[in-house]
């Protein structure tokens, strides 16, 4: 049997998002309860894959070394909370690159599934933007929306959106473990 994963968007789900992009470790600040949510999912047998658009790379706002330092900080804080992140996939391209990885395209989800042998139709994803939901649906995952980050705006702009909605990642994690 393949491992169970939960796919998480990063900005606005795990950490506080910024319209000015997260360009350095100092700017990466966790949303209340998100680190504990990852630990809770781990305790219940779920591994975590982070799938994130990082167009700030192509925009020249930060480089790959800065992104690696940001992810080191994220992993350290998750670890201090008792959890772990199994894999991180990021798209460094901008919206005009027409790559296959940038969400709403499902490319990173499909690469992840291929790398890890994950069963996407039984994999939850948690996101705050419509792109997260669209990519998850295109990949055949089970998308959940949180109200943190862009979440409230996503709900307002997509009133017909038919996905479960949660206050934050901890609330979504509590739901996921209750259904497993
Ligand atoms: Mg986001
Ligand atoms: Zn890309």
GROMACS .gro file of N, CA, C and O in nm, residues 33-46 81-83 169-175 177:
model
  100
   33UNK      N    1  -0.115   2.773   1.446
   33UNK     CA    2  -0.166   2.636   1.442
   33UNK      C    3  -0.120   2.555   1.323
   33UNK      O    4  -0.141   2.434   1.319
   34UNK      N    5  -0.055   2.618   1.224
   34UNK     CA    6  -0.021   2.542   1.102
   34UNK      C    7   0.090   2.439   1.128
   34UNK      O    8   0.087   2.329   1.072
   35UNK      N    9   0.186   2.475   1.211
   35UNK     CA   10   0.295   2.380   1.240
   35UNK      C   11   0.239   2.261   1.317
   35UNK      O   12   0.273   2.144   1.290
   36UNK      N   13   0.151   2.291   1.412
   36UNK     CA   14   0.087   2.186   1.492
   36UNK      C   15  -0.003   2.100   1.403
   36UNK      O   16  -0.017   1.979   1.428
   37UNK      N   17  -0.064   2.160   1.304
   37UNK     CA   18  -0.149   2.084   1.211
   37UNK      C   19  -0.067   1.980   1.135
   37UNK      O   20  -0.112   1.866   1.115
   38UNK      N   21   0.052   2.020   1.092
   38UNK     CA   22   0.139   1.925   1.021
   38UNK      C   23   0.178   1.810   1.113
   38UNK      O   24   0.173   1.693   1.074
   39UNK      N   25   0.214   1.845   1.238
   39UNK     CA   26   0.249   1.740   1.334
   39UNK      C   27   0.131   1.647   1.360
   39UNK      O   28   0.147   1.524   1.370
   40UNK      N   29   0.011   1.704   1.368
   40UNK     CA   30  -0.110   1.623   1.391
   40UNK      C   31  -0.132   1.527   1.275
   40UNK      O   32  -0.162   1.407   1.296
   41UNK      N   33  -0.117   1.576   1.153
   41UNK     CA   34  -0.133   1.488   1.036
   41UNK      C   35  -0.029   1.377   1.038
   41UNK      O   36  -0.060   1.261   1.012
   42UNK      N   37   0.095   1.412   1.069
   42UNK     CA   38   0.202   1.311   1.077
   42UNK      C   39   0.167   1.204   1.180
   42UNK      O   40   0.183   1.084   1.154
   43UNK      N   41   0.119   1.247   1.296
   43UNK     CA   42   0.084   1.153   1.404
   43UNK      C   43  -0.022   1.054   1.358
   43UNK      O   44  -0.026   0.942   1.407
   44UNK      N   45  -0.106   1.099   1.266
   44UNK     CA   46  -0.213   1.012   1.216
   44UNK      C   47  -0.176   0.943   1.086
   44UNK      O   48  -0.262   0.894   1.013
   45UNK      N   49  -0.045   0.940   1.055
   45UNK     CA   50   0.002   0.857   0.945
   45UNK      C   51   0.012   0.925   0.811
   45UNK      O   52   0.040   0.859   0.711
   46UNK      N   53  -0.011   1.055   0.807
   46UNK     CA   54  -0.001   1.127   0.680
   46UNK      C   55   0.135   1.192   0.665
   46UNK      O   56   0.184   1.259   0.755
   81UNK      N   57   0.796   2.171   1.616
   81UNK     CA   58   0.657   2.144   1.657
   81UNK      C   59   0.627   1.994   1.656
   81UNK      O   60   0.514   1.953   1.684
   82UNK      N   61   0.725   1.913   1.620
   82UNK     CA   62   0.706   1.768   1.625
   82UNK      C   63   0.666   1.704   1.494
   82UNK      O   64   0.630   1.586   1.491
   83UNK      N   65   0.674   1.780   1.386
   83UNK     CA   66   0.632   1.727   1.256
   83UNK      C   67   0.745   1.725   1.155
   83UNK      O   68   0.861   1.755   1.187
  169UNK      N   69  -0.555   2.577   0.850
  169UNK     CA   70  -0.498   2.445   0.827
  169UNK      C   71  -0.525   2.349   0.943
  169UNK      O   72  -0.547   2.230   0.921
  170UNK      N   73  -0.523   2.401   1.065
  170UNK     CA   74  -0.547   2.312   1.179
  170UNK      C   75  -0.688   2.254   1.172
  170UNK      O   76  -0.709   2.134   1.196
  171UNK      N   77  -0.784   2.338   1.136
  171UNK     CA   78  -0.923   2.295   1.122
  171UNK      C   79  -0.935   2.190   1.010
  171UNK      O   80  -1.002   2.087   1.025
  172UNK      N   81  -0.867   2.214   0.899
  172UNK     CA   82  -0.869   2.119   0.788
  172UNK      C   83  -0.803   1.987   0.829
  172UNK      O   84  -0.852   1.878   0.795
  173UNK      N   85  -0.693   1.995   0.902
  173UNK     CA   86  -0.623   1.874   0.947
  173UNK      C   87  -0.711   1.791   1.039
  173UNK      O   88  -0.715   1.667   1.030
  174UNK      N   89  -0.783   1.859   1.127
  174UNK     CA   90  -0.874   1.790   1.219
  174UNK      C   91  -0.980   1.714   1.139
  174UNK      O   92  -1.015   1.600   1.172
  175UNK      N   93  -1.029   1.777   1.032
  175UNK     CA   94  -1.126   1.711   0.944
  175UNK      C   95  -1.063   1.589   0.876
  175UNK      O   96  -1.123   1.482   0.872
  177UNK      N   97  -0.810   1.398   0.957
  177UNK     CA   98  -0.786   1.281   1.043
  177UNK      C   99  -0.916   1.216   1.089
  177UNK      O  100  -0.919   1.096   1.116
   0.00000   0.00000   0.00000
